[in-house]
Amino acid sequence: MTPKPRNTEESSLRSLAFKSIVGVTAILLSLTACTSGRDEAGESAAPQLVPLSELAGLTLHVGDQKGGTEALLRAAGELDNVPYKIEFSTFTSGPPQIEAATAGKIDFAVTGNTPPIFGAASKAKIKVVSGYTNDASGDQILVPADSAIHAVTDLRGKKVVVGKGSSAHGHLLLQLQKAGLTIKDIQAVFLQPADAFTALSQGQADAWAIWDPYTAIAEKQLKVRTLVTASGVANGYGFGVAAQSALRDAQRNTALSDLVQRIARASSWAQAHPQEWYAKYAAAIGIDPAAAALAQSRSVRLSIPLNDEVNASEQNLTDLFAQSGQIQGKPTFSDFVDNRFNDVLSQFFVKSQ
């Protein structure tokens, strides 16, 4: 039986997680038991863009995590005067978004650096179509403030909670590798953020590998300390992932070209107007303003090109997942990348951090 939340913030986390689960239950129930591989049509050329004026009757289905994409677009004014309708569905993490995109239930979602790797391993019908970066400092491994764990090597034999297939999962593997350990040297317990929050707060876990805003919420609400951050260890990438079915459709492809530009502009706006963004973000997702400010001060992702450097970094992470037995096979990450939007996004690109 799941323990009852002990404070308002935990209750808020559970409420948000419950709403996310309810919102996508119908989607997930309709997914097939396994994906059927790469696009049956093969690597066809992108359809020609159509005038935005022809998109009035189109609804683009977009996956969201804890209000991130929608809140960002709305705060920056990028949901004003959109020439098509956007319907957002909230998910607890990236992997269910990949599944939904594969099933054609959503057209697009922004995820961390790891969910597309799990998608590639399952031959998901998706393509990575936009890239983002930050310094990865919001991805952390947290331990109780009074814990005897002071180094990653101290995690040997310990219970570590983490979201399977999340960026935190990738960060955990990288930290273990750096310390000369493997996933088999710890007790990895795969939990979504709300349950992981409860487990750490009630002494049912020794450590929690997590990403913002959950990292910031825990730092503000629990007696925890940071064991390590992902800065300098993980690549800090995020990705816009599109359903192959949407990319084949001229209208949806055009809407996606417009949407990724709106996201890029919104991220640039957030960087240029931090205090306004922090306040709007906190209000949009219903968390402590101090936690919102902490999270967004380090976790705004700016646009980068989908180039060889990105592919190589992601392939290294993919290989680590394969070597550790966390995914089946050894997929080639670049097979799931489509840089058709690089040209329209080039004006927003920053150098990889």
PDB file of N, CA, C and O in Angstrom, residues 305-335:
ATOM      1  N   PRO A 305      21.824  22.252 -33.228  1.00  0.00           N
ATOM      2  CA  PRO A 305      21.615  21.458 -34.442  1.00  0.00           C
ATOM      3  C   PRO A 305      21.734  19.970 -34.162  1.00  0.00           C
ATOM      4  O   PRO A 305      22.447  19.548 -33.245  1.00  0.00           O
ATOM      5  N   LEU A 306      21.041  19.189 -34.950  1.00  0.00           N
ATOM      6  CA  LEU A 306      21.190  17.744 -34.886  1.00  0.00           C
ATOM      7  C   LEU A 306      22.344  17.379 -35.820  1.00  0.00           C
ATOM      8  O   LEU A 306      22.169  17.162 -37.014  1.00  0.00           O
ATOM      9  N   ASN A 307      23.540  17.314 -35.233  1.00  0.00           N
ATOM     10  CA  ASN A 307      24.736  17.106 -36.043  1.00  0.00           C
ATOM     11  C   ASN A 307      25.506  15.870 -35.592  1.00  0.00           C
ATOM     12  O   ASN A 307      25.049  15.108 -34.731  1.00  0.00           O
ATOM     13  N   ASP A 308      26.682  15.691 -36.160  1.00  0.00           N
ATOM     14  CA  ASP A 308      27.483  14.508 -35.850  1.00  0.00           C
ATOM     15  C   ASP A 308      27.893  14.457 -34.387  1.00  0.00           C
ATOM     16  O   ASP A 308      27.981  13.375 -33.790  1.00  0.00           O
ATOM     17  N   GLU A 309      28.161  15.628 -33.791  1.00  0.00           N
ATOM     18  CA  GLU A 309      28.545  15.670 -32.379  1.00  0.00           C
ATOM     19  C   GLU A 309      27.420  15.144 -31.488  1.00  0.00           C
ATOM     20  O   GLU A 309      27.658  14.360 -30.561  1.00  0.00           O
ATOM     21  N   VAL A 310      26.213  15.577 -31.773  1.00  0.00           N
ATOM     22  CA  VAL A 310      25.056  15.114 -31.010  1.00  0.00           C
ATOM     23  C   VAL A 310      24.862  13.614 -31.200  1.00  0.00           C
ATOM     24  O   VAL A 310      24.671  12.862 -30.237  1.00  0.00           O
ATOM     25  N   ASN A 311      24.912  13.168 -32.441  1.00  0.00           N
ATOM     26  CA  ASN A 311      24.718  11.744 -32.721  1.00  0.00           C
ATOM     27  C   ASN A 311      25.771  10.882 -32.031  1.00  0.00           C
ATOM     28  O   ASN A 311      25.465   9.810 -31.488  1.00  0.00           O
ATOM     29  N   ALA A 312      27.022  11.346 -32.048  1.00  0.00           N
ATOM     30  CA  ALA A 312      28.100  10.567 -31.437  1.00  0.00           C
ATOM     31  C   ALA A 312      27.917  10.463 -29.926  1.00  0.00           C
ATOM     32  O   ALA A 312      28.110   9.390 -29.329  1.00  0.00           O
ATOM     33  N   SER A 313      27.552  11.582 -29.301  1.00  0.00           N
ATOM     34  CA  SER A 313      27.343  11.573 -27.858  1.00  0.00           C
ATOM     35  C   SER A 313      26.196  10.646 -27.478  1.00  0.00           C
ATOM     36  O   SER A 313      26.299   9.864 -26.519  1.00  0.00           O
ATOM     37  N   GLU A 314      25.118  10.726 -28.230  1.00  0.00           N
ATOM     38  CA  GLU A 314      23.976   9.859 -27.958  1.00  0.00           C
ATOM     39  C   GLU A 314      24.293   8.392 -28.254  1.00  0.00           C
ATOM     40  O   GLU A 314      23.799   7.498 -27.565  1.00  0.00           O
ATOM     41  N   GLN A 315      25.136   8.148 -29.253  1.00  0.00           N
ATOM     42  CA  GLN A 315      25.518   6.760 -29.534  1.00  0.00           C
ATOM     43  C   GLN A 315      26.328   6.176 -28.390  1.00  0.00           C
ATOM     44  O   GLN A 315      26.167   5.004 -28.028  1.00  0.00           O
ATOM     45  N   ASN A 316      27.208   6.988 -27.789  1.00  0.00           N
ATOM     46  CA  ASN A 316      27.970   6.516 -26.630  1.00  0.00           C
ATOM     47  C   ASN A 316      27.035   6.125 -25.497  1.00  0.00           C
ATOM     48  O   ASN A 316      27.244   5.098 -24.830  1.00  0.00           O
ATOM     49  N   LEU A 317      26.007   6.929 -25.258  1.00  0.00           N
ATOM     50  CA  LEU A 317      25.047   6.616 -24.209  1.00  0.00           C
ATOM     51  C   LEU A 317      24.231   5.375 -24.581  1.00  0.00           C
ATOM     52  O   LEU A 317      23.953   4.517 -23.731  1.00  0.00           O
ATOM     53  N   THR A 318      23.868   5.277 -25.852  1.00  0.00           N
ATOM     54  CA  THR A 318      23.138   4.097 -26.333  1.00  0.00           C
ATOM     55  C   THR A 318      23.960   2.836 -26.103  1.00  0.00           C
ATOM     56  O   THR A 318      23.440   1.811 -25.632  1.00  0.00           O
ATOM     57  N   ASP A 319      25.239   2.903 -26.431  1.00  0.00           N
ATOM     58  CA  ASP A 319      26.122   1.741 -26.259  1.00  0.00           C
ATOM     59  C   ASP A 319      26.235   1.350 -24.791  1.00  0.00           C
ATOM     60  O   ASP A 319      26.283   0.154 -24.457  1.00  0.00           O
ATOM     61  N   LEU A 320      26.266   2.340 -23.903  1.00  0.00           N
ATOM     62  CA  LEU A 320      26.344   2.046 -22.469  1.00  0.00           C
ATOM     63  C   LEU A 320      25.083   1.337 -22.001  1.00  0.00           C
ATOM     64  O   LEU A 320      25.159   0.369 -21.221  1.00  0.00           O
ATOM     65  N   PHE A 321      23.919   1.782 -22.477  1.00  0.00           N
ATOM     66  CA  PHE A 321      22.680   1.102 -22.124  1.00  0.00           C
ATOM     67  C   PHE A 321      22.691  -0.336 -22.630  1.00  0.00           C
ATOM     68  O   PHE A 321      22.228  -1.250 -21.935  1.00  0.00           O
ATOM     69  N   ALA A 322      23.204  -0.538 -23.831  1.00  0.00           N
ATOM     70  CA  ALA A 322      23.260  -1.888 -24.393  1.00  0.00           C
ATOM     71  C   ALA A 322      24.225  -2.769 -23.603  1.00  0.00           C
ATOM     72  O   ALA A 322      23.908  -3.917 -23.263  1.00  0.00           O
ATOM     73  N   GLN A 323      25.409  -2.233 -23.301  1.00  0.00           N
ATOM     74  CA  GLN A 323      26.417  -3.005 -22.574  1.00  0.00           C
ATOM     75  C   GLN A 323      25.942  -3.391 -21.181  1.00  0.00           C
ATOM     76  O   GLN A 323      26.300  -4.447 -20.663  1.00  0.00           O
ATOM     77  N   SER A 324      25.135  -2.539 -20.587  1.00  0.00           N
ATOM     78  CA  SER A 324      24.658  -2.801 -19.229  1.00  0.00           C
ATOM     79  C   SER A 324      23.417  -3.681 -19.200  1.00  0.00           C
ATOM     80  O   SER A 324      22.899  -3.990 -18.123  1.00  0.00           O
ATOM     81  N   GLY A 325      22.928  -4.046 -20.372  1.00  0.00           N
ATOM     82  CA  GLY A 325      21.753  -4.906 -20.439  1.00  0.00           C
ATOM     83  C   GLY A 325      20.449  -4.201 -20.162  1.00  0.00           C
ATOM     84  O   GLY A 325      19.423  -4.851 -19.925  1.00  0.00           O
ATOM     85  N   GLN A 326      20.446  -2.870 -20.236  1.00  0.00           N
ATOM     86  CA  GLN A 326      19.229  -2.113 -19.944  1.00  0.00           C
ATOM     87  C   GLN A 326      18.321  -1.974 -21.167  1.00  0.00           C
ATOM     88  O   GLN A 326      17.158  -1.596 -21.039  1.00  0.00           O
ATOM     89  N   ILE A 327      18.859  -2.230 -22.349  1.00  0.00           N
ATOM     90  CA  ILE A 327      18.052  -2.274 -23.569  1.00  0.00           C
ATOM     91  C   ILE A 327      18.462  -3.496 -24.368  1.00  0.00           C
ATOM     92  O   ILE A 327      19.534  -4.066 -24.155  1.00  0.00           O
ATOM     93  N   GLN A 328      17.610  -3.899 -25.289  1.00  0.00           N
ATOM     94  CA  GLN A 328      17.907  -5.038 -26.149  1.00  0.00           C
ATOM     95  C   GLN A 328      18.605  -4.563 -27.411  1.00  0.00           C
ATOM     96  O   GLN A 328      18.281  -3.508 -27.953  1.00  0.00           O
ATOM     97  N   GLY A 329      19.554  -5.359 -27.875  1.00  0.00           N
ATOM     98  CA  GLY A 329      20.241  -5.026 -29.108  1.00  0.00           C
ATOM     99  C   GLY A 329      21.181  -3.843 -28.917  1.00  0.00           C
ATOM    100  O   GLY A 329      21.473  -3.404 -27.806  1.00  0.00           O
ATOM    101  N   LYS A 330      21.679  -3.326 -30.045  1.00  0.00           N
ATOM    102  CA  LYS A 330      22.579  -2.184 -30.033  1.00  0.00           C
ATOM    103  C   LYS A 330      22.173  -1.257 -31.171  1.00  0.00           C
ATOM    104  O   LYS A 330      22.771  -1.265 -32.250  1.00  0.00           O
ATOM    105  N   PRO A 331      21.133  -0.470 -30.969  1.00  0.00           N
ATOM    106  CA  PRO A 331      20.612   0.372 -32.050  1.00  0.00           C
ATOM    107  C   PRO A 331      21.587   1.479 -32.441  1.00  0.00           C
ATOM    108  O   PRO A 331      22.458   1.876 -31.668  1.00  0.00           O
ATOM    109  N   THR A 332      21.425   1.949 -33.662  1.00  0.00           N
ATOM    110  CA  THR A 332      22.186   3.092 -34.157  1.00  0.00           C
ATOM    111  C   THR A 332      21.325   4.334 -33.992  1.00  0.00           C
ATOM    112  O   THR A 332      20.288   4.471 -34.652  1.00  0.00           O
ATOM    113  N   PHE A 333      21.747   5.241 -33.129  1.00  0.00           N
ATOM    114  CA  PHE A 333      20.916   6.397 -32.793  1.00  0.00           C
ATOM    115  C   PHE A 333      20.614   7.245 -34.019  1.00  0.00           C
ATOM    116  O   PHE A 333      19.485   7.717 -34.199  1.00  0.00           O
ATOM    117  N   SER A 334      21.586   7.445 -34.875  1.00  0.00           N
ATOM    118  CA  SER A 334      21.394   8.330 -36.035  1.00  0.00           C
ATOM    119  C   SER A 334      20.314   7.835 -36.987  1.00  0.00           C
ATOM    120  O   SER A 334      19.768   8.627 -37.766  1.00  0.00           O
ATOM    121  N   ASP A 335      19.999   6.541 -36.935  1.00  0.00           N
ATOM    122  CA  ASP A 335      18.913   6.009 -37.768  1.00  0.00           C
ATOM    123  C   ASP A 335      17.570   6.602 -37.379  1.00  0.00           C
ATOM    124  O   ASP A 335      16.612   6.542 -38.162  1.00  0.00           O
TER     125      ASP A 335
END
